[in-house]
């Protein structure tokens, strides 16, 4: 991995600034865990029977970003990135994927999520979560996606260590 260029959250920011900064920090953490690896290394799976890989995590987080921002606040019927159904597990199979393909999709979803958040009048803006059949606030969505990144960045730590022994950050 290269030098850590992530920017941490403000120590005394508003709720929105803090949530936004933590999300961006964790987004950058996932990207950092993948730096310097070949497509083959990014596809390396953890251990049978799991198909989990760093590239699979990037694909999965593209689905998460789409499902929780775009589908909740803009287009409830937007197709998922990697599956016809809402199947977050399908994204984990990165056996034929490439860095370019996965990161292009993920970065596009991140930018859409950032735009939706920026344009929202407040964290109390409601969107409809189609899978749950109920409304949720932007605040809840940001916290949920932040927790997804936290969980999966832990996986990324172990996966990266298994690929080339790199640990930390």
GROMACS .gro file of C-alpha atoms in nm:
model
  169
    1UNK     CA    1   0.000   0.000   0.000
    2UNK     CA    2   0.110   0.356  -0.056
    3UNK     CA    3   0.133   0.640   0.190
    4UNK     CA    4  -0.184   0.697   0.387
    5UNK     CA    5  -0.350   1.008   0.243
    6UNK     CA    6  -0.689   0.963   0.409
    7UNK     CA    7  -0.837   1.264   0.585
    8UNK     CA    8  -0.991   1.189   0.922
    9UNK     CA    9  -1.316   1.337   1.044
   10UNK     CA   10  -1.327   1.676   1.216
   11UNK     CA   11  -1.291   1.667   1.592
   12UNK     CA   12  -1.565   1.927   1.636
   13UNK     CA   13  -1.772   1.909   1.318
   14UNK     CA   14  -2.147   1.915   1.281
   15UNK     CA   15  -2.330   1.585   1.272
   16UNK     CA   16  -2.349   1.599   0.893
   17UNK     CA   17  -1.983   1.696   0.848
   18UNK     CA   18  -1.880   1.414   1.080
   19UNK     CA   19  -2.092   1.149   0.907
   20UNK     CA   20  -1.976   1.266   0.564
   21UNK     CA   21  -1.609   1.263   0.671
   22UNK     CA   22  -1.630   0.919   0.833
   23UNK     CA   23  -1.795   0.778   0.519
   24UNK     CA   24  -1.527   0.925   0.297
   25UNK     CA   25  -1.255   0.801   0.531
   26UNK     CA   26  -1.390   0.446   0.510
   27UNK     CA   27  -1.438   0.469   0.134
   28UNK     CA   28  -1.074   0.568   0.101
   29UNK     CA   29  -0.973   0.288   0.338
   30UNK     CA   30  -1.126   0.030   0.104
   31UNK     CA   31  -0.949   0.184  -0.196
   32UNK     CA   32  -0.621   0.195  -0.004
   33UNK     CA   33  -0.646  -0.175   0.084
   34UNK     CA   34  -0.657  -0.250  -0.289
   35UNK     CA   35  -0.371  -0.024  -0.399
   36UNK     CA   36  -0.077  -0.176  -0.578
   37UNK     CA   37  -0.239  -0.514  -0.644
   38UNK     CA   38  -0.295  -0.684  -0.978
   39UNK     CA   39  -0.637  -0.800  -1.092
   40UNK     CA   40  -0.534  -1.155  -1.005
   41UNK     CA   41  -0.431  -1.053  -0.653
   42UNK     CA   42  -0.754  -0.856  -0.608
   43UNK     CA   43  -0.952  -1.168  -0.704
   44UNK     CA   44  -0.767  -1.391  -0.455
   45UNK     CA   45  -1.030  -1.556  -0.235
   46UNK     CA   46  -0.997  -1.588   0.139
   47UNK     CA   47  -1.062  -1.958   0.196
   48UNK     CA   48  -1.311  -2.220   0.086
   49UNK     CA   49  -1.603  -2.215   0.078
   50UNK     CA   50  -1.599  -1.834   0.080
   51UNK     CA   51  -1.566  -1.650  -0.251
   52UNK     CA   52  -1.479  -1.327  -0.069
   53UNK     CA   53  -1.200  -1.122  -0.226
   54UNK     CA   54  -1.091  -0.759  -0.223
   55UNK     CA   55  -1.241  -0.711  -0.568
   56UNK     CA   56  -1.560  -0.876  -0.445
   57UNK     CA   57  -1.575  -0.627  -0.158
   58UNK     CA   58  -1.542  -0.334  -0.400
   59UNK     CA   59  -1.824  -0.479  -0.610
   60UNK     CA   60  -2.035  -0.540  -0.300
   61UNK     CA   61  -1.988  -0.183  -0.180
   62UNK     CA   62  -2.097  -0.052  -0.522
   63UNK     CA   63  -2.421  -0.245  -0.464
   64UNK     CA   64  -2.452  -0.108  -0.110
   65UNK     CA   65  -2.403   0.251  -0.225
   66UNK     CA   66  -2.664   0.205  -0.499
   67UNK     CA   67  -2.917   0.025  -0.281
   68UNK     CA   68  -2.898   0.274   0.004
   69UNK     CA   69  -2.863   0.608  -0.175
   70UNK     CA   70  -2.982   0.587  -0.536
   71UNK     CA   71  -3.264   0.335  -0.479
   72UNK     CA   72  -3.385   0.501  -0.157
   73UNK     CA   73  -3.370   0.869  -0.259
   74UNK     CA   74  -3.386   0.880  -0.641
   75UNK     CA   75  -3.499   0.572  -0.829
   76UNK     CA   76  -3.658   0.285  -0.637
   77UNK     CA   77  -3.644   0.070  -0.948
   78UNK     CA   78  -3.282   0.133  -1.046
   79UNK     CA   79  -3.127  -0.203  -1.134
   80UNK     CA   80  -2.856  -0.334  -0.911
   81UNK     CA   81  -2.502  -0.313  -1.045
   82UNK     CA   82  -2.409  -0.682  -1.055
   83UNK     CA   83  -2.736  -0.876  -1.032
   84UNK     CA   84  -3.086  -0.869  -1.172
   85UNK     CA   85  -3.223  -0.933  -0.825
   86UNK     CA   86  -3.127  -0.753  -0.506
   87UNK     CA   87  -2.858  -1.008  -0.432
   88UNK     CA   88  -2.566  -0.855  -0.246
   89UNK     CA   89  -2.387  -1.191  -0.244
   90UNK     CA   90  -2.371  -1.201  -0.625
   91UNK     CA   91  -2.124  -0.911  -0.617
   92UNK     CA   92  -1.875  -1.118  -0.418
   93UNK     CA   93  -1.807  -1.342  -0.717
   94UNK     CA   94  -1.536  -1.136  -0.883
   95UNK     CA   95  -1.377  -1.432  -1.060
   96UNK     CA   96  -1.408  -1.266  -1.401
   97UNK     CA   97  -1.403  -0.903  -1.290
   98UNK     CA   98  -1.124  -0.652  -1.328
   99UNK     CA   99  -1.002  -0.361  -1.118
  100UNK     CA  100  -1.113  -0.120  -1.391
  101UNK     CA  101  -1.464  -0.263  -1.408
  102UNK     CA  102  -1.521  -0.286  -1.032
  103UNK     CA  103  -1.364   0.048  -0.939
  104UNK     CA  104  -1.539   0.234  -1.220
  105UNK     CA  105  -1.877   0.110  -1.098
  106UNK     CA  106  -1.794   0.169  -0.731
  107UNK     CA  107  -1.661   0.521  -0.787
  108UNK     CA  108  -1.968   0.612  -0.994
  109UNK     CA  109  -2.197   0.495  -0.715
  110UNK     CA  110  -1.992   0.680  -0.453
  111UNK     CA  111  -2.021   1.002  -0.656
  112UNK     CA  112  -2.397   0.954  -0.691
  113UNK     CA  113  -2.425   0.897  -0.316
  114UNK     CA  114  -2.219   1.207  -0.241
  115UNK     CA  115  -2.435   1.416  -0.474
  116UNK     CA  116  -2.758   1.289  -0.317
  117UNK     CA  117  -2.625   1.369   0.030
  118UNK     CA  118  -2.500   1.715  -0.072
  119UNK     CA  119  -2.831   1.808  -0.235
  120UNK     CA  120  -3.045   1.693   0.058
  121UNK     CA  121  -3.181   1.979   0.267
  122UNK     CA  122  -3.105   1.798   0.594
  123UNK     CA  123  -3.028   1.461   0.749
  124UNK     CA  124  -3.399   1.430   0.821
  125UNK     CA  125  -3.487   1.402   0.450
  126UNK     CA  126  -3.690   1.084   0.407
  127UNK     CA  127  -3.647   0.830   0.134
  128UNK     CA  128  -3.830   0.506   0.078
  129UNK     CA  129  -3.642   0.181   0.142
  130UNK     CA  130  -3.810  -0.054  -0.109
  131UNK     CA  131  -3.682  -0.376   0.051
  132UNK     CA  132  -3.825  -0.277   0.389
  133UNK     CA  133  -4.134  -0.108   0.250
  134UNK     CA  134  -4.089   0.194   0.475
  135UNK     CA  135  -3.933   0.538   0.487
  136UNK     CA  136  -3.588   0.604   0.631
  137UNK     CA  137  -3.393   0.924   0.696
  138UNK     CA  138  -3.073   1.026   0.523
  139UNK     CA  139  -2.910   1.010   0.867
  140UNK     CA  140  -3.007   0.643   0.905
  141UNK     CA  141  -2.880   0.563   0.554
  142UNK     CA  142  -2.546   0.733   0.616
  143UNK     CA  143  -2.499   0.547   0.945
  144UNK     CA  144  -2.600   0.216   0.787
  145UNK     CA  145  -2.357   0.255   0.494
  146UNK     CA  146  -2.083   0.367   0.735
  147UNK     CA  147  -2.135   0.046   0.935
  148UNK     CA  148  -2.119  -0.158   0.613
  149UNK     CA  149  -1.782  -0.003   0.530
  150UNK     CA  150  -1.653  -0.058   0.883
  151UNK     CA  151  -1.748  -0.426   0.872
  152UNK     CA  152  -1.608  -0.488   0.527
  153UNK     CA  153  -1.289  -0.289   0.581
  154UNK     CA  154  -1.217  -0.535   0.860
  155UNK     CA  155  -1.252  -0.812   0.603
  156UNK     CA  156  -1.029  -0.615   0.367
  157UNK     CA  157  -0.756  -0.606   0.635
  158UNK     CA  158  -0.745  -0.985   0.650
  159UNK     CA  159  -0.776  -1.029   0.276
  160UNK     CA  160  -0.487  -0.791   0.205
  161UNK     CA  161  -0.271  -0.963   0.461
  162UNK     CA  162  -0.346  -1.295   0.289
  163UNK     CA  163  -0.247  -1.156  -0.051
  164UNK     CA  164   0.090  -1.000   0.030
  165UNK     CA  165   0.134  -0.980   0.406
  166UNK     CA  166   0.054  -0.608   0.426
  167UNK     CA  167  -0.115  -0.513   0.754
  168UNK     CA  168  -0.228  -0.195   0.923
  169UNK     CA  169  -0.428   0.121   0.864
   0.00000   0.00000   0.00000
